[in-house]
Structures are given as C-alpha cells and as structure tokens.
C-alpha cells in the first residue's frame, strides 16, 4: 500500500496530488493518514479532507493541524491494523446503537440475544439512567478511548498537545469481616506510611483506604 510519513495506508494506494483541509497541495495529508490509523474518515481525497479533519477533532479533542507519523515496525503495523479494525467495529456499533438497543429490548425475556438487565436506576425526574442504550454507549465509548490510548502508546507522536491519559479507579474490598483479627490496614500502610508510598511509586496509582477500620484509633482522622 501507499506510505505517508511511514504509515502504510492500504486504502490510499496511488493517491497523489490531493488537497488537505487547509488548501495545501501535496501527497496524502497527515490528518488523513492519522485518521486512517484511527479507523475514521475517508481515504484522504480532496472531497473528504474536511470531513476527515472534523472526524479527527471529534475523536481527539484538542487535535490540531497536521501530525507527522513516523515509520512503524512490521509488528507495530500489524497491531495498529488490528486496532483499526476494532475501532471501525465500535464506530459502527455506536452509529446504530439506539436502533439495536430497541431491537434487543423488544425481544421477549429469555431470548438468547437479550442479555439480562440490572435493576433500574432513576434520576430525580423519574427518567431511567441505566437503559440498555446508555450502558452500551458508555461501554463502547470507553473501549474506543482504550483503543486510541493504545494507538498513542504505539506512536507517541499521535498524542495531541495537552492530551492526558484517563484516570481510572478500582475498588478492592478488604475482607475484614472474614478475618477480623488480621491487621490489613497496618499491612497496607506500613510504618509511617512507608509501604503505601512504595506501592504508589511502584504502580503509579494513588491508594485511598475507606470504610470501617480506615480511621486511626483515637485519632478521629481518616488515613487517606
């Protein structure tokens, strides 16, 4: 396939002399090549240059101008192609999400294509907040963001200026009820907080202990 800035784009073979969204003539624009890497936009022709740039802006807020994409190794290119394919699948699901969610909701209970739904949650106005469409949109949006982050890990030059990785959190239950005589809190925190600081430095995560047992006896203040 054709190459632009070292990024192989099988859909762009033989495309030359196109004009990018800024009106500059030349080979396949950097925006179009980057869009191809993300699995969005067209093949980079003059007719699709503007929509390609718009798609990039929507996919990566803060993305501006052209981005030079250096050459990838064959292994990285294979991984990128797989990520592109997954990205297109997710984009397709998101574009048809409401219709598909309604089709599944209309299926009878017990149908193999209808997964069980969690108990309903309503807002102050009585509107359900965890419908199938809402759950799917959240899941697919997170998956798409994960893919974009993996692409940027493959090629750090893809990261827009000011871009930051999403903050993630995970709650891990401490089995205090099952082992009431074990000092889990002391084990995690360590002497003068040394163990906790080492864990945070090693993992790059912040550790906060909440709930029963997280307050120091007689101190009245939470550990974190």
Coordinates of N, CA and C in Angstrom, one line a residue:
X1 N 0.8 -1.2 0.0 CA 0.0 0.0 0.0 C 0.9 1.2 0.0
X2 N 0.2 2.4 -0.2 CA 0.9 3.7 -0.2 C 1.4 4.0 1.2
X3 N 2.5 4.8 1.2 CA 3.0 5.1 2.5 C 3.0 6.7 2.6
X4 N 2.7 7.2 3.8 CA 2.8 8.6 4.0 C 3.4 8.8 5.4
X5 N 4.5 9.5 5.4 CA 5.2 9.7 6.7 C 5.5 8.3 7.4
X6 N 5.7 7.3 6.6 CA 6.0 6.0 7.2 C 4.8 5.2 7.6
X7 N 3.6 5.7 7.5 CA 2.4 5.0 7.9 C 1.8 4.3 6.7
X8 N 1.7 3.0 6.6 CA 1.1 2.3 5.5 C -0.4 2.4 5.5
X9 N -1.0 2.9 4.5 CA -2.4 3.0 4.4 C -2.9 2.3 3.2
X10 N -3.4 1.0 3.3 CA -3.8 0.2 2.1 C -4.9 0.8 1.3
X11 N -5.7 1.7 1.9 CA -6.8 2.4 1.2 C -6.3 3.5 0.4
X12 N -5.1 4.0 0.5 CA -4.6 5.2 -0.1 C -3.7 4.9 -1.3
X13 N -3.6 3.7 -1.8 CA -2.7 3.3 -2.9 C -3.0 4.2 -4.1
X14 N -1.9 4.8 -4.6 CA -2.0 5.6 -5.8 C -2.6 6.9 -5.6
X15 N -2.9 7.4 -4.4 CA -3.5 8.7 -4.2 C -2.4 9.8 -4.1
X16 N -2.4 10.7 -5.1 CA -1.4 11.7 -5.1 C -2.1 13.0 -5.5
X17 N -1.4 14.2 -5.2 CA -1.9 15.4 -5.6 C -3.2 15.9 -4.9
X18 N -3.5 15.4 -3.7 CA -4.7 15.8 -3.1 C -4.5 17.1 -2.4
X19 N -5.6 17.7 -1.9 CA -5.5 19.0 -1.1 C -6.1 18.7 0.2
X20 N -5.4 19.2 1.3 CA -5.9 19.0 2.6 C -6.9 20.1 3.0
X21 N -7.3 20.0 4.3 CA -8.4 20.9 4.7 C -7.9 22.4 4.7
X22 N -6.6 22.6 4.8 CA -6.1 24.0 4.8 C -5.8 24.5 3.4
X23 N -6.1 23.7 2.3 CA -5.9 24.1 1.0 C -4.5 23.9 0.5
X24 N -3.6 23.2 1.2 CA -2.2 22.9 0.8 C -2.2 21.7 -0.1
X25 N -1.5 21.8 -1.2 CA -1.4 20.7 -2.1 C -0.2 19.8 -1.7
X26 N -0.3 18.5 -2.1 CA 0.8 17.6 -1.8 C 0.3 16.2 -1.8
X27 N 1.0 15.3 -1.2 CA 0.6 13.9 -1.1 C -0.5 13.8 0.0
X28 N -0.9 12.6 0.3 CA -2.0 12.3 1.3 C -1.7 13.1 2.5
X29 N -2.6 13.9 3.0 CA -2.4 14.8 4.2 C -2.1 14.0 5.4
X30 N -1.4 14.7 6.4 CA -1.1 14.0 7.6 C -2.3 13.7 8.4
X31 N -3.3 14.6 8.3 CA -4.6 14.4 9.0 C -5.3 13.1 8.5
X32 N -5.3 13.0 7.2 CA -5.9 11.8 6.6 C -5.2 10.5 7.0
X33 N -3.9 10.6 7.0 CA -3.1 9.4 7.4 C -3.4 9.0 8.9
X34 N -3.5 10.1 9.7 CA -3.8 9.8 11.1 C -5.2 9.3 11.3
X35 N -6.1 9.8 10.5 CA -7.5 9.3 10.6 C -7.6 7.9 10.1
X36 N -6.8 7.5 9.1 CA -6.8 6.1 8.7 C -6.2 5.2 9.8
X37 N -5.3 5.8 10.6 CA -4.7 5.0 11.7 C -5.8 4.8 12.7
X38 N -6.7 5.7 12.9 CA -7.7 5.6 13.9 C -8.9 4.9 13.5
X39 N -9.0 4.6 12.2 CA -10.1 3.9 11.6 C -11.3 4.8 11.4
X40 N -11.0 6.1 11.2 CA -12.1 7.0 10.9 C -11.8 7.8 9.6
X41 N -12.8 8.5 9.1 CA -12.6 9.3 7.9 C -12.5 8.5 6.6
X42 N -12.2 9.2 5.6 CA -12.1 8.6 4.3 C -10.6 8.3 3.9
X43 N -10.4 8.1 2.6 CA -9.1 7.8 2.1 C -8.2 8.9 1.9
X44 N -8.7 10.2 2.2 CA -7.8 11.4 2.1 C -7.9 12.1 0.8
X45 N -9.0 12.0 0.0 CA -9.1 12.7 -1.2 C -9.5 14.1 -0.9
X46 N -9.5 15.0 -1.9 CA -9.9 16.4 -1.6 C -11.3 16.5 -1.2
X47 N -12.2 15.7 -1.6 CA -13.6 15.7 -1.3 C -13.8 15.4 0.2
X48 N -12.9 14.6 0.7 CA -13.2 14.1 2.1 C -12.2 14.7 3.1
X49 N -11.3 15.7 2.7 CA -10.3 16.2 3.6 C -10.9 16.9 4.8
X50 N -12.0 17.7 4.5 CA -12.6 18.5 5.6 C -13.3 17.6 6.6
X51 N -14.0 16.6 6.1 CA -14.7 15.6 7.0 C -13.7 14.8 7.8
X52 N -12.6 14.5 7.2 CA -11.5 13.8 7.9 C -11.0 14.6 9.0
X53 N -10.7 15.9 8.8 CA -10.3 16.7 9.9 C -11.3 16.9 11.0
X54 N -12.6 17.0 10.6 CA -13.6 17.1 11.6 C -13.7 15.8 12.4
X55 N -13.6 14.7 11.7 CA -13.6 13.4 12.4 C -12.5 13.3 13.4
X56 N -11.3 13.7 13.0 CA -10.2 13.7 14.0 C -10.4 14.6 15.2
X57 N -11.0 15.8 14.9 CA -11.3 16.7 16.0 C -12.3 16.1 17.0
X58 N -13.3 15.3 16.5 CA -14.3 14.7 17.3 C -13.7 13.5 18.1
X59 N -12.8 12.8 17.4 CA -12.2 11.6 18.1 C -11.1 12.0 19.1
X60 N -10.4 13.1 18.8 CA -9.3 13.5 19.7 C -9.5 15.0 20.0
X61 N -10.2 15.4 21.0 CA -10.4 16.8 21.3 C -9.0 17.5 21.5
X62 N -8.9 18.7 20.9 CA -7.6 19.4 21.1 C -6.6 19.1 20.0
X63 N -7.0 18.1 19.1 CA -6.1 17.8 18.0 C -6.1 18.9 16.9
X64 N -5.0 19.4 16.6 CA -4.9 20.5 15.6 C -3.9 20.2 14.5
X65 N -4.1 20.8 13.4 CA -3.1 20.7 12.3 C -2.7 19.4 11.8
X66 N -1.6 19.3 11.0 CA -1.1 18.0 10.6 C -0.2 17.4 11.6
X67 N -0.2 16.1 11.6 CA 0.7 15.3 12.6 C 1.5 14.3 11.8
X68 N 2.8 14.5 11.9 CA 3.7 13.6 11.1 C 3.8 12.3 11.9
X69 N 3.6 11.2 11.1 CA 3.5 9.9 11.7 C 4.8 9.1 11.2
X70 N 5.8 8.9 12.1 CA 7.0 8.2 11.6 C 6.7 6.7 11.3
X71 N 7.7 6.1 10.7 CA 7.6 4.7 10.3 C 7.4 3.8 11.5
X72 N 6.5 2.7 11.3 CA 6.3 1.7 12.3 C 6.9 0.4 11.9
X73 N 7.3 -0.3 12.9 CA 7.9 -1.7 12.6 C 6.8 -2.6 12.1
X74 N 7.1 -3.6 11.4 CA 6.0 -4.6 10.9 C 5.2 -5.1 12.1
X75 N 5.7 -5.3 13.2 CA 4.9 -5.8 14.4 C 4.0 -4.7 14.8
X76 N 4.5 -3.5 14.9 CA 3.6 -2.4 15.3 C 2.5 -2.1 14.3
X77 N 2.9 -2.3 13.0 CA 1.9 -2.1 11.9 C 0.8 -3.1 12.0
X78 N 1.1 -4.4 12.3 CA 0.1 -5.4 12.5 C -0.8 -5.1 13.6
X79 N -0.2 -4.7 14.7 CA -1.0 -4.3 15.9 C -1.9 -3.1 15.6
X80 N -1.4 -2.2 14.9 CA -2.2 -1.0 14.5 C -3.3 -1.4 13.6
X81 N -3.1 -2.3 12.7 CA -4.2 -2.7 11.8 C -5.3 -3.4 12.6
X82 N -4.9 -4.2 13.6 CA -5.9 -4.9 14.4 C -6.7 -3.8 15.2
X83 N -6.0 -2.8 15.7 CA -6.7 -1.8 16.5 C -7.7 -1.0 15.6
X84 N -7.2 -0.7 14.3 CA -8.1 0.0 13.4 C -9.4 -0.8 13.1
X85 N -9.2 -2.1 12.9 CA -10.4 -3.0 12.7 C -11.4 -2.9 13.9
X86 N -10.8 -3.0 15.1 CA -11.7 -3.0 16.3 C -12.3 -1.6 16.4
X87 N -11.6 -0.5 16.0 CA -12.1 0.8 16.1 C -13.3 1.0 15.1
X88 N -13.2 0.5 13.9 CA -14.3 0.6 13.0 C -15.5 -0.2 13.5
X89 N -15.3 -1.4 14.1 CA -16.4 -2.1 14.6 C -17.2 -1.3 15.7
X90 N -16.4 -0.7 16.6 CA -17.0 0.1 17.6 C -17.8 1.3 17.1
X91 N -17.1 2.0 16.1 CA -17.8 3.1 15.5 C -19.1 2.7 14.9
X92 N -19.1 1.6 14.2 CA -20.4 1.1 13.6 C -21.4 0.8 14.6
X93 N -21.0 0.2 15.7 CA -22.0 -0.1 16.8 C -22.6 1.2 17.4
X94 N -21.7 2.2 17.6 CA -22.2 3.4 18.1 C -23.1 4.2 17.2
X95 N -22.9 4.1 15.9 CA -23.7 4.8 15.0 C -25.1 4.2 14.9
X96 N -25.2 2.9 15.2 CA -26.5 2.2 15.1 C -27.0 1.8 16.5
X97 N -26.5 2.4 17.5 CA -26.7 2.0 18.9 C -28.2 2.0 19.3
X98 N -28.9 3.1 19.1 CA -30.2 3.3 19.6 C -31.2 2.3 18.9
X99 N -31.0 2.1 17.6 CA -31.9 1.1 16.9 C -31.7 -0.3 17.4
X100 N -30.4 -0.7 17.6 CA -30.1 -2.0 18.0 C -30.5 -2.3 19.4
X101 N -30.4 -1.2 20.3 CA -30.8 -1.4 21.7 C -32.3 -1.6 21.8
X102 N -33.0 -0.9 21.0 CA -34.5 -1.0 20.9 C -34.9 -2.4 20.4
X103 N -34.2 -2.9 19.4 CA -34.5 -4.2 18.9 C -34.3 -5.3 19.9
X104 N -33.2 -5.2 20.7 CA -33.0 -6.1 21.8 C -34.0 -6.0 22.9
X105 N -34.3 -4.8 23.2 CA -35.3 -4.6 24.3 C -36.7 -5.1 23.9
X106 N -37.0 -5.1 22.6 CA -38.3 -5.6 22.2 C -38.4 -7.2 22.2
X107 N -37.2 -7.8 22.3 CA -37.2 -9.3 22.3 C -37.9 -9.8 23.6
X108 N -38.5 -10.9 23.6 CA -39.1 -11.5 24.8 C -38.0 -11.9 25.8
X109 N -38.4 -11.8 27.1 CA -37.5 -12.2 28.2 C -37.1 -13.7 28.0
X110 N -35.8 -14.0 28.2 CA -35.3 -15.3 28.0 C -34.8 -15.6 26.6
X111 N -34.9 -14.6 25.7 CA -34.4 -14.8 24.3 C -32.9 -14.8 24.4
X112 N -32.2 -15.7 23.6 CA -30.7 -15.8 23.7 C -30.0 -14.5 23.3
X113 N -30.6 -13.7 22.5 CA -30.0 -12.4 22.1 C -30.2 -11.3 23.1
X114 N -31.0 -11.5 24.1 CA -31.3 -10.5 25.1 C -30.6 -10.8 26.4
X115 N -29.6 -10.0 26.7 CA -28.9 -10.2 28.0 C -29.7 -9.6 29.1
X116 N -29.6 -10.2 30.3 CA -30.4 -9.7 31.5 C -29.9 -8.3 31.8
X117 N -30.9 -7.4 32.2 CA -30.6 -6.1 32.6 C -30.5 -5.9 34.1
X118 N -29.7 -5.0 34.6 CA -29.6 -4.7 36.0 C -30.8 -4.0 36.5
X119 N -31.0 -4.0 37.8 CA -32.2 -3.2 38.4 C -32.2 -1.8 37.9
X120 N -33.3 -1.3 37.5 CA -33.4 0.1 37.0 C -33.0 1.2 38.0
X121 N -32.3 2.2 37.5 CA -31.9 3.3 38.4 C -32.5 4.6 37.7
X122 N -33.2 5.4 38.6 CA -33.9 6.6 38.0 C -33.3 7.9 38.6
X123 N -33.4 8.9 37.8 CA -32.9 10.2 38.3 C -34.1 10.9 39.1
X124 N -33.8 12.2 39.5 CA -34.8 12.9 40.2 C -36.1 13.1 39.5
X125 N -36.0 13.1 38.2 CA -37.2 13.4 37.3 C -38.0 12.1 37.0
X126 N -37.5 11.0 37.5 CA -38.1 9.7 37.2 C -37.7 9.0 35.9
X127 N -36.6 9.6 35.3 CA -36.1 9.0 34.0 C -35.1 8.0 34.3
X128 N -35.2 6.8 33.6 CA -34.2 5.8 33.9 C -32.8 6.2 33.3
X129 N -31.8 5.9 34.2 CA -30.4 6.3 33.9 C -29.6 5.2 33.3
X130 N -30.0 4.0 33.5 CA -29.2 2.8 33.1 C -29.9 2.0 32.1
X131 N -30.5 2.6 31.0 CA -31.1 1.8 30.0 C -30.0 1.1 29.2
X132 N -30.5 0.1 28.4 CA -29.5 -0.7 27.6 C -28.7 0.2 26.7
X133 N -29.3 1.2 26.1 CA -28.6 2.1 25.2 C -27.5 2.9 25.9
X134 N -27.9 3.4 27.1 CA -26.9 4.1 27.9 C -25.7 3.3 28.3
X135 N -26.0 2.0 28.8 CA -25.0 1.1 29.2 C -24.0 0.8 28.0
X136 N -24.6 0.5 26.8 CA -23.8 0.2 25.7 C -23.0 1.4 25.3
X137 N -23.6 2.6 25.3 CA -22.8 3.8 24.8 C -21.6 4.0 25.7
X138 N -21.8 3.8 27.0 CA -20.7 4.0 28.0 C -19.6 3.0 27.7
X139 N -20.0 1.7 27.5 CA -19.1 0.6 27.3 C -18.3 0.9 26.0
X140 N -19.0 1.2 24.9 CA -18.3 1.3 23.6 C -17.4 2.6 23.6
X141 N -17.9 3.6 24.3 CA -17.1 4.9 24.3 C -15.8 4.6 25.1
X142 N -15.9 3.9 26.2 CA -14.6 3.5 26.9 C -13.7 2.6 26.1
X143 N -14.3 1.7 25.4 CA -13.5 0.8 24.6 C -12.8 1.6 23.5
X144 N -13.5 2.5 22.9 CA -12.9 3.4 21.8 C -11.7 4.2 22.4
X145 N -11.9 4.8 23.6 CA -10.9 5.5 24.2 C -9.7 4.7 24.5
X146 N -9.9 3.4 25.0 CA -8.8 2.5 25.2 C -8.0 2.2 24.0
X147 N -8.7 2.1 22.8 CA -8.0 1.8 21.6 C -7.2 3.0 21.2
X148 N -7.7 4.2 21.3 CA -6.9 5.4 21.0 C -5.7 5.5 21.9
X149 N -5.8 5.2 23.1 CA -4.6 5.2 24.0 C -3.6 4.2 23.6
X150 N -4.1 3.0 23.2 CA -3.1 2.0 22.7 C -2.4 2.5 21.4
X151 N -3.1 3.2 20.5 CA -2.5 3.7 19.3 C -1.4 4.7 19.7
X152 N -1.8 5.6 20.6 CA -0.8 6.6 21.0 C 0.4 6.0 21.8
X153 N 0.2 4.9 22.4 CA 1.3 4.2 23.0 C 2.2 3.6 22.0
X154 N 1.6 3.1 20.9 CA 2.4 2.6 19.8 C 3.2 3.7 19.1
X155 N 2.6 4.9 19.0 CA 3.3 6.0 18.4 C 3.0 7.3 19.2
X156 N 3.9 7.7 20.1 CA 3.7 8.8 21.0 C 3.4 10.1 20.2
X157 N 3.9 10.2 18.9 CA 3.7 11.5 18.2 C 2.3 11.7 17.8
X158 N 1.4 10.7 18.0 CA 0.0 10.8 17.7 C -0.7 11.6 18.8
X159 N -0.1 11.8 19.9 CA -0.8 12.4 21.1 C -0.9 13.9 20.8
X160 N -2.1 14.5 20.9 CA -2.3 15.9 20.7 C -1.7 16.7 21.8
X161 N -1.5 17.9 21.6 CA -0.9 18.8 22.6 C -1.9 18.9 23.8
X162 N -1.4 18.7 25.0 CA -2.2 18.8 26.2 C -3.0 17.6 26.5
X163 N -2.9 16.5 25.7 CA -3.6 15.3 26.0 C -3.1 14.6 27.2
X164 N -4.1 14.1 28.0 CA -3.7 13.4 29.2 C -4.5 12.0 29.2
X165 N -3.8 11.0 29.7 CA -4.4 9.7 29.8 C -5.6 9.8 30.9
X166 N -6.6 9.0 30.6 CA -7.8 9.0 31.5 C -7.4 8.5 32.9
X167 N -8.0 9.0 33.9 CA -7.8 8.5 35.2 C -8.7 7.4 35.5
X168 N -8.2 6.3 36.0 CA -9.1 5.1 36.3 C -9.0 4.8 37.8
X169 N -10.1 4.2 38.2 CA -10.2 3.9 39.6 C -10.7 2.5 39.8
X170 N -10.3 1.8 40.8 CA -10.8 0.4 41.1 C -11.0 0.2 42.5
X171 N -12.1 -0.3 42.9 CA -12.4 -0.5 44.4 C -12.1 -2.0 44.7
X172 N -11.2 -2.2 45.6 CA -10.8 -3.6 46.0 C -11.3 -3.8 47.5
X173 N -12.1 -4.8 47.7 CA -12.7 -5.0 49.0 C -11.7 -5.7 49.9
X174 N -11.5 -5.2 51.1 CA -10.6 -5.8 52.1 C -11.5 -6.7 53.0
X175 N -11.2 -8.0 53.1 CA -12.0 -9.0 53.8 C -11.9 -8.9 55.3
X176 N -12.2 -7.8 55.9 CA -12.1 -7.6 57.3 C -13.1 -8.5 58.1
X177 N -14.3 -8.6 57.5 CA -15.3 -9.5 58.2 C -14.9 -10.9 58.3
X178 N -14.2 -11.4 57.2 CA -13.8 -12.8 57.2 C -12.6 -13.0 58.1
X179 N -11.8 -12.0 58.3 CA -10.5 -12.1 59.1 C -10.4 -10.9 60.0
X180 N -11.3 -10.9 61.1 CA -11.3 -9.7 61.9 C -10.1 -9.5 62.8
X181 N -9.3 -10.5 62.9 CA -8.1 -10.4 63.8 C -6.8 -10.0 63.0
X182 N -7.0 -9.9 61.7 CA -5.8 -9.6 60.8 C -5.7 -8.1 60.6
X183 N -4.6 -7.5 60.7 CA -4.4 -6.1 60.6 C -4.1 -5.7 59.1
X184 N -5.1 -5.7 58.3 CA -5.0 -5.4 56.9 C -4.5 -3.9 56.7
X185 N -5.1 -3.0 57.5 CA -4.8 -1.6 57.3 C -3.3 -1.4 57.6
X186 N -2.8 -1.9 58.7 CA -1.4 -1.8 59.0 C -0.5 -2.4 58.0
X187 N -0.9 -3.5 57.4 CA -0.1 -4.1 56.4 C 0.0 -3.3 55.1
X188 N -1.1 -2.6 54.7 CA -1.1 -1.8 53.5 C -0.4 -0.5 53.8
X189 N -0.6 0.1 54.9 CA 0.0 1.4 55.2 C 1.5 1.3 55.5
X190 N 1.8 0.3 56.4 CA 3.2 0.1 56.8 C 3.6 1.2 57.9
X191 N 4.9 1.1 58.3 CA 5.4 2.0 59.3 C 5.5 3.4 58.7
X192 N 4.8 4.4 59.3 CA 4.8 5.8 58.9 C 4.4 5.9 57.4
X193 N 3.6 5.0 57.0 CA 3.1 5.1 55.6 C 4.1 4.6 54.5
X194 N 5.1 4.0 55.0 CA 6.2 3.6 54.0 C 5.7 2.6 53.0
X195 N 5.0 1.6 53.4 CA 4.5 0.5 52.5 C 3.6 1.1 51.4
X196 N 2.7 2.0 51.9 CA 1.7 2.6 51.0 C 2.4 3.5 49.9
X197 N 3.4 4.2 50.4 CA 4.2 5.1 49.5 C 4.9 4.2 48.4
X198 N 5.5 3.1 48.9 CA 6.2 2.2 47.9 C 5.3 1.6 46.9
X199 N 4.1 1.2 47.4 CA 3.1 0.7 46.4 C 2.7 1.7 45.4
X200 N 2.4 2.9 45.9 CA 2.0 4.0 44.9 C 3.1 4.3 43.9
X201 N 4.4 4.3 44.4 CA 5.5 4.6 43.5 C 5.7 3.5 42.5
X202 N 5.5 2.3 42.9 CA 5.6 1.1 42.0 C 4.5 1.0 41.0
X203 N 3.3 1.3 41.3 CA 2.2 1.2 40.4 C 1.7 2.4 39.7
X204 N 2.2 3.6 40.2 CA 1.7 4.9 39.6 C 0.3 5.2 40.0
X205 N -0.2 4.6 41.1 CA -1.6 4.8 41.5 C -1.6 5.4 42.9
X206 N -2.7 6.1 43.2 CA -3.0 6.6 44.5 C -3.8 5.6 45.2
X207 N -3.5 5.3 46.5 CA -4.2 4.4 47.3 C -5.0 5.1 48.4
X208 N -6.3 4.9 48.4 CA -7.1 5.5 49.5 C -7.9 4.4 50.2
X209 N -7.8 4.4 51.5 CA -8.5 3.4 52.3 C -9.7 4.0 52.9
X210 N -10.9 3.4 52.6 CA -12.2 3.9 53.1 C -12.9 2.9 53.9
X211 N -13.9 3.3 54.6 CA -14.8 2.4 55.3 C -14.3 2.1 56.7
X212 N -15.0 1.1 57.3 CA -14.7 0.6 58.6 C -13.3 0.2 58.8
X213 N -12.6 0.7 59.9 CA -11.3 0.3 60.1 C -10.2 1.2 59.5
X214 N -10.7 2.2 58.6 CA -9.7 3.1 57.9 C -9.4 4.3 58.8
X215 N -10.1 4.5 59.9 CA -9.8 5.6 60.8 C -8.9 5.1 61.9
X216 N -7.9 5.9 62.2 CA -6.9 5.5 63.2 C -7.6 5.6 64.6
X217 N -7.4 4.6 65.4 CA -8.0 4.5 66.7 C -7.6 5.7 67.6
X218 N -8.6 6.5 68.1 CA -8.3 7.6 69.0 C -7.9 8.9 68.2
X219 N -7.6 8.8 66.9 CA -7.1 9.9 66.2 C -8.3 10.7 65.6
X220 N -9.4 10.0 65.2 CA -10.5 10.6 64.6 C -10.3 11.1 63.2
X221 N -9.2 10.7 62.6 CA -9.0 11.2 61.2 C -8.7 10.0 60.3
X222 N -9.2 10.1 59.1 CA -9.0 9.0 58.1 C -7.6 8.9 57.7
X223 N -7.2 7.7 57.4 CA -5.8 7.5 56.9 C -5.5 8.3 55.6
X224 N -6.4 8.2 54.7 CA -6.3 8.9 53.4 C -7.7 9.3 53.0

